mmCIF file of C-alpha atoms in Angstrom:
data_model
loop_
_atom_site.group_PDB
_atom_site.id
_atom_site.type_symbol
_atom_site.label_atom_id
_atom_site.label_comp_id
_atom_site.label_asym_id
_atom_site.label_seq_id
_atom_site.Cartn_x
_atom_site.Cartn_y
_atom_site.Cartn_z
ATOM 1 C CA UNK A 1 12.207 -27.139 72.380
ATOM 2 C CA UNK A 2 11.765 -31.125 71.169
ATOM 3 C CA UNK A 3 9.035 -32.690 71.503
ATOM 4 C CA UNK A 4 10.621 -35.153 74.132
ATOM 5 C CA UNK A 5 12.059 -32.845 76.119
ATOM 6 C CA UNK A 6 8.662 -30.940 76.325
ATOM 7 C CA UNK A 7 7.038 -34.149 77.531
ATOM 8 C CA UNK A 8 9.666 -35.557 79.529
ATOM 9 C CA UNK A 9 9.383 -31.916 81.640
ATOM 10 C CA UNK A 10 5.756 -32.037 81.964
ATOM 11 C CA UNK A 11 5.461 -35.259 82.884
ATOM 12 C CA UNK A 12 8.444 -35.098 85.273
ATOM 13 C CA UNK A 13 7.052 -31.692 86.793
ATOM 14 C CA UNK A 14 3.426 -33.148 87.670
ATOM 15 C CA UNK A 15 5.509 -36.013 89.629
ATOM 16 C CA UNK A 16 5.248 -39.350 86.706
ATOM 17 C CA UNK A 17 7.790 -40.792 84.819
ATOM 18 C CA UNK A 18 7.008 -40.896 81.381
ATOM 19 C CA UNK A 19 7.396 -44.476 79.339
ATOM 20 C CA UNK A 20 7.042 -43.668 76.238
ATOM 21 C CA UNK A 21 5.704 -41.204 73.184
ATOM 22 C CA UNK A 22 4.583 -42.692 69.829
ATOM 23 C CA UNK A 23 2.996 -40.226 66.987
ATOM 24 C CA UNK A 24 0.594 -41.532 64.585
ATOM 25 C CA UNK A 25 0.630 -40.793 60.936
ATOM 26 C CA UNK A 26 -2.953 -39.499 61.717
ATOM 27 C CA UNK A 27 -1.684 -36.680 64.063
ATOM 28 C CA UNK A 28 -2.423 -38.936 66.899
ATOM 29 C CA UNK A 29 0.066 -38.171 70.032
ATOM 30 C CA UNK A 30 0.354 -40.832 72.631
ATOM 31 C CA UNK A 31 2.180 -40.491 75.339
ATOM 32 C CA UNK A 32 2.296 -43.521 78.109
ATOM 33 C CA UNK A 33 3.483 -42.604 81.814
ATOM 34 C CA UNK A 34 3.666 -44.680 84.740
ATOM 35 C CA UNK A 35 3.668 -43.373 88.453
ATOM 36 C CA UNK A 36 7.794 -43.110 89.745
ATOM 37 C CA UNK A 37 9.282 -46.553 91.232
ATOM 38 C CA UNK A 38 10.320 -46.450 95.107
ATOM 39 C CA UNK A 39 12.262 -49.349 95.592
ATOM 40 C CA UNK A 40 11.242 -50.973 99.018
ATOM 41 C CA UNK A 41 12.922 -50.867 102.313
ATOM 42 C CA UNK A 42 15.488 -54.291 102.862
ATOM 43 C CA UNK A 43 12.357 -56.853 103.825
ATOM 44 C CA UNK A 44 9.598 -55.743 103.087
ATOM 45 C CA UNK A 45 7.326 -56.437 99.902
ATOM 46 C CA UNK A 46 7.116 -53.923 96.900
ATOM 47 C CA UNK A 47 3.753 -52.570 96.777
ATOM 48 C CA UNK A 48 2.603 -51.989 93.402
ATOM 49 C CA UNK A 49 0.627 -48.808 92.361
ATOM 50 C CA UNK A 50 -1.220 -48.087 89.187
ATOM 51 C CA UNK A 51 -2.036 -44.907 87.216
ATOM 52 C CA UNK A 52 -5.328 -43.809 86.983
ATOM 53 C CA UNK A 53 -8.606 -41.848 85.012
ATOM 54 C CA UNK A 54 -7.512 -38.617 87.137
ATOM 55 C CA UNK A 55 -4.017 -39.208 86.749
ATOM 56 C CA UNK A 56 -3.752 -39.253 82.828
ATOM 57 C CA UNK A 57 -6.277 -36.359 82.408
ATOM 58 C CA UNK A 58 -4.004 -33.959 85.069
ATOM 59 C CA UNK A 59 -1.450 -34.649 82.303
ATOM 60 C CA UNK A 60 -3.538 -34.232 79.331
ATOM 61 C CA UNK A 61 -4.411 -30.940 80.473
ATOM 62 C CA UNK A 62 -1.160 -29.388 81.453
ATOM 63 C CA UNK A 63 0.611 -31.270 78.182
ATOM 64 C CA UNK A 64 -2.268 -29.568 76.135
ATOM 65 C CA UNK A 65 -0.857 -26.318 77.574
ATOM 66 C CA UNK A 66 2.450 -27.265 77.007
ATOM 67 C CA UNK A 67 2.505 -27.980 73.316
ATOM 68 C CA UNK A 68 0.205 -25.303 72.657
ATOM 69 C CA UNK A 69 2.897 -22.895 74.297
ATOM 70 C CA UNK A 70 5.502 -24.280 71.711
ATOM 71 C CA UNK A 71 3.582 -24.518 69.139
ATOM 72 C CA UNK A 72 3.761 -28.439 68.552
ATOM 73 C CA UNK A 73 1.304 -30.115 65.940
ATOM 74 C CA UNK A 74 -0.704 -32.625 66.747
ATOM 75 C CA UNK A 75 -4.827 -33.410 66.171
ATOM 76 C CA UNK A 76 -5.544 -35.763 69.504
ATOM 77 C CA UNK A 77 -3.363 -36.015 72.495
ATOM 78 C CA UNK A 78 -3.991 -40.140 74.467
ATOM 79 C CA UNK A 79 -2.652 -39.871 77.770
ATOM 80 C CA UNK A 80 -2.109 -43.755 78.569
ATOM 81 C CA UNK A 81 -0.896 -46.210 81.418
ATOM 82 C CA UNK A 82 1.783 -48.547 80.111
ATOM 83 C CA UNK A 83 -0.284 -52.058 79.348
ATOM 84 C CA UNK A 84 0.990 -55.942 80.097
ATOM 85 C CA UNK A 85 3.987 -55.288 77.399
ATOM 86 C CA UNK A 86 5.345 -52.361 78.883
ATOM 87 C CA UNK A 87 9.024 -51.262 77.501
ATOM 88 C CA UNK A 88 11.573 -51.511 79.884
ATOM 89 C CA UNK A 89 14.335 -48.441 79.056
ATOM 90 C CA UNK A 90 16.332 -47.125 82.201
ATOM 91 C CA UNK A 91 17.788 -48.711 84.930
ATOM 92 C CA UNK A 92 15.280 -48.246 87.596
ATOM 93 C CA UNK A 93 12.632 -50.132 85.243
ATOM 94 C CA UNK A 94 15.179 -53.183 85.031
ATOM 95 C CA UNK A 95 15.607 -52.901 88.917
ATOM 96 C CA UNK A 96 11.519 -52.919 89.651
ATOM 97 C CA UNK A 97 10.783 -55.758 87.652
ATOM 98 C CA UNK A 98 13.619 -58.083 88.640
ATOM 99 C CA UNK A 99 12.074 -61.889 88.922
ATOM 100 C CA UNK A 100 9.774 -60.559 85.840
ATOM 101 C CA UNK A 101 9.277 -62.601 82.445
ATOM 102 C CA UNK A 102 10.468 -60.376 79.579
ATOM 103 C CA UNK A 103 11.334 -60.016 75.996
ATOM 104 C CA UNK A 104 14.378 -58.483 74.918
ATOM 105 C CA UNK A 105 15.648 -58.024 71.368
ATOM 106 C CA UNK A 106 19.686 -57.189 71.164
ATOM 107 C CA UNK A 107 20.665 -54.974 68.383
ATOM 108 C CA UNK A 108 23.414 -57.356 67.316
ATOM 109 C CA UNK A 109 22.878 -61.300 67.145
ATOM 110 C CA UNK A 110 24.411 -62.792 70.178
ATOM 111 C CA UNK A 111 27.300 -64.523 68.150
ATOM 112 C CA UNK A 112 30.211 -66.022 70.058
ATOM 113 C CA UNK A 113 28.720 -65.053 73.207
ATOM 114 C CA UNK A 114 26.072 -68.123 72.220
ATOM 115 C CA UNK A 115 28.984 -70.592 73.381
ATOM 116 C CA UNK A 116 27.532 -73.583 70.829
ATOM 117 C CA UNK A 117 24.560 -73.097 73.531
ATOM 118 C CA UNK A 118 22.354 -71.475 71.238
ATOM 119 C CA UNK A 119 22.065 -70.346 67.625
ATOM 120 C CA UNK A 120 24.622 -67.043 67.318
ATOM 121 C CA UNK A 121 22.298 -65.542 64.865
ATOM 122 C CA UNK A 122 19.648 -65.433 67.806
ATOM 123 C CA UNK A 123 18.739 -61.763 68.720
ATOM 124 C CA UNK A 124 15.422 -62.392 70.937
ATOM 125 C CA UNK A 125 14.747 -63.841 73.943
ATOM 126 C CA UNK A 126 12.034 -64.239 76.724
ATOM 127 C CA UNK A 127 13.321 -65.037 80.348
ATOM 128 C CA UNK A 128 13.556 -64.005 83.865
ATOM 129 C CA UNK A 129 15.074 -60.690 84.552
ATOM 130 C CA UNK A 130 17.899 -61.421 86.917
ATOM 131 C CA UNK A 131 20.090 -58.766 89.107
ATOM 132 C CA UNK A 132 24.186 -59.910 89.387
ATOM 133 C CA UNK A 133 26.185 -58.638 90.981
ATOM 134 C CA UNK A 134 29.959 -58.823 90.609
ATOM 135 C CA UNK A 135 32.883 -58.888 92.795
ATOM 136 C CA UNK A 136 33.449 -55.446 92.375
ATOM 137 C CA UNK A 137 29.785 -54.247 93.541
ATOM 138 C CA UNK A 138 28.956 -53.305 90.052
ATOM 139 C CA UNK A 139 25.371 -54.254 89.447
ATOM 140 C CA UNK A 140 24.460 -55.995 86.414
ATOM 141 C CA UNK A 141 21.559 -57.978 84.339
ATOM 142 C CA UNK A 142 21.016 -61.751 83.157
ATOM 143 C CA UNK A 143 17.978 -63.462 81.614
ATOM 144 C CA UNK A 144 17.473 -66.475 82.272
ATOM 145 C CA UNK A 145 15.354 -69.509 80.390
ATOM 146 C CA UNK A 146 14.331 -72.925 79.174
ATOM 147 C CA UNK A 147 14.194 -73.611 75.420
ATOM 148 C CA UNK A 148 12.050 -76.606 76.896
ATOM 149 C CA UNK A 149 8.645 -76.715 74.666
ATOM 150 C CA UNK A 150 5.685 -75.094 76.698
ATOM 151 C CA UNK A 151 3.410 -77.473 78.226
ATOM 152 C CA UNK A 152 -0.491 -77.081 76.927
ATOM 153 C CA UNK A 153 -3.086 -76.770 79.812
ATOM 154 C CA UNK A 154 -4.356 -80.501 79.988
ATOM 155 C CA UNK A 155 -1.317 -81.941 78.372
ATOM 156 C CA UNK A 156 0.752 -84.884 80.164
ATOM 157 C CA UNK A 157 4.633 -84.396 80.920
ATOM 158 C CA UNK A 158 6.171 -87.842 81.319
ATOM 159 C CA UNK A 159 8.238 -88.023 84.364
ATOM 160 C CA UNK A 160 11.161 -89.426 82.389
ATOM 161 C CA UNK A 161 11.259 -86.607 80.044
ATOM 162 C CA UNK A 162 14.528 -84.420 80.970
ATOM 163 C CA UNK A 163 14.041 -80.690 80.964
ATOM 164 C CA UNK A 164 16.888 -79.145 79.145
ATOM 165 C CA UNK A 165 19.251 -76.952 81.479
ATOM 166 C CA UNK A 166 18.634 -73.551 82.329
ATOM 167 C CA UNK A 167 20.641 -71.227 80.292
ATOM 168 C CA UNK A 168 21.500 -67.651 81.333
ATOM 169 C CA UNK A 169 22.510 -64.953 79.284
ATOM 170 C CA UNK A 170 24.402 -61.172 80.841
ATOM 171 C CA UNK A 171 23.669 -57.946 79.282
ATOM 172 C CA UNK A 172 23.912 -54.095 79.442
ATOM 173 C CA UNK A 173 21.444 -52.091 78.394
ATOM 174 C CA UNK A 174 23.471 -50.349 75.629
ATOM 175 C CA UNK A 175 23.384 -53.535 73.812
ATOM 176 C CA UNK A 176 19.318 -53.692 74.075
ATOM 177 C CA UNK A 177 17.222 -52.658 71.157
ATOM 178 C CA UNK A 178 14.414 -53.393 73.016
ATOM 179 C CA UNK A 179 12.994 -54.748 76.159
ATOM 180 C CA UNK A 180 9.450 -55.720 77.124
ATOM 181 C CA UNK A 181 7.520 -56.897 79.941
ATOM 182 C CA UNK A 182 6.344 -60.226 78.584
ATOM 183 C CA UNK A 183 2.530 -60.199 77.949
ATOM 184 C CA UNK A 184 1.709 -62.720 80.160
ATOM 185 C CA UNK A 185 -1.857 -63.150 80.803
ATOM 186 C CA UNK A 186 -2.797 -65.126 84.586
ATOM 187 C CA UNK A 187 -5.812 -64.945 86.427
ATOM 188 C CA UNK A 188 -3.349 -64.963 89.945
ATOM 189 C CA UNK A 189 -1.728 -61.516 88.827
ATOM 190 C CA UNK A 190 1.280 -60.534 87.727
ATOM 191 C CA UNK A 191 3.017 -61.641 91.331
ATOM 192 C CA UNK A 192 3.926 -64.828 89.954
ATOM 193 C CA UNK A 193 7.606 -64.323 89.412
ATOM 194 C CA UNK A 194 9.886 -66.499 87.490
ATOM 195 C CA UNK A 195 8.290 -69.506 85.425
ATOM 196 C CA UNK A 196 10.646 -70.581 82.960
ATOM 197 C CA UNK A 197 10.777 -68.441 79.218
ATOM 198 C CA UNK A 198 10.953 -69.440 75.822
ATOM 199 C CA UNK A 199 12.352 -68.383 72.604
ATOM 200 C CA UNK A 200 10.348 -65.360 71.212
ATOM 201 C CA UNK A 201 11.070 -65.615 67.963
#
């Protein structure tokens, strides 16, 4: 059996979703997981939980089992929570952090998509993770930004200057090469949805 598949069932079976496995050239196997999503009742406010010390060693123990059983190679198993940049790779992690900042990378430069609006050769961008959805019911994604400059702590916006539009940009997640929670760093928590992105490049 793959390695994935052995993960993704052990992690699965003890009731977590598992994020992500990277393996080190020094035999190091780290796996992130992340306790499973319930989206919230219509109303009410999303309440967010976070794995813990007893929660990664539960699956460091049965995963040790697990790889031992199949004979995978490996010199030191990290059981991790995913940090401030965690990857965002299935539906139900673009659905739980709608109103998020993130970073997404497309595997193809946006081209005529771009409109004149934006340089076609761009493939990253930071934004709010938007939900649309069309006529038809069928649920989609958008980011959505500012290429205005970001504003220092301290520094003086003149009230004449004009912010330059919002721009919004639809997607699918087959065209994704990667998406990230932003790393955003503020002392109020992560609640603070929205705030306007930038370019990550």
């Amino acid at each position: 059996m793959a390695l994935q598949d052995i993960v993704e069932q052990t992690v699965s079976g003890l009731g977590y979703d598992l994020v992500e496995i990277e393996r080190s050239p020094g035999g190091l196997l780290r796996v992130t997981i992340d306790l499973p999503w319930v989206q919230p009742a219509e109303g009410t406010a999303a309440s967010e939980q976070f794995v813990n010390v007893e929660d990664c060693e539960k699956v460091n123990r049965q995963l040790q089992f697990a790889l031992e059983v199949d004979g995978i190679e490996y010199k030191r198993l990290e059981i991790s929570s995913p940090g401030i940049d965690r990857p965002l790779r299935h539906a139900p992690d673009f659905e739980r952090f709608v109103g998020h900042v993130v970073d997404l990378t497309l595997k193809a430069p946006i081209g005529a998509a771009a409109s004149g609006s934006v340089n076609a050769n761009r493939k990253k961008f930071r934004g709010t993770l938007e939900r649309v959805v069309a006529d038809d019911g069928a649920v989609g994604w958008q980011i959505v930004w500012s290429d205005a400059p970001e504003v220092k702590p301290g520094q003086r916006v003149s009230k004449k200057r004009v912010a330059p539009p919002l721009q919004a940009m639809g997607f699918v997640l087959d065209e994704l090469r990667e998406a990230r929670l932003a790393p955003i760093v503020s002392f109020k928590g992560r609640g603070a949805a929205g705030g306007s992105g930038d370019d990550a490049e």
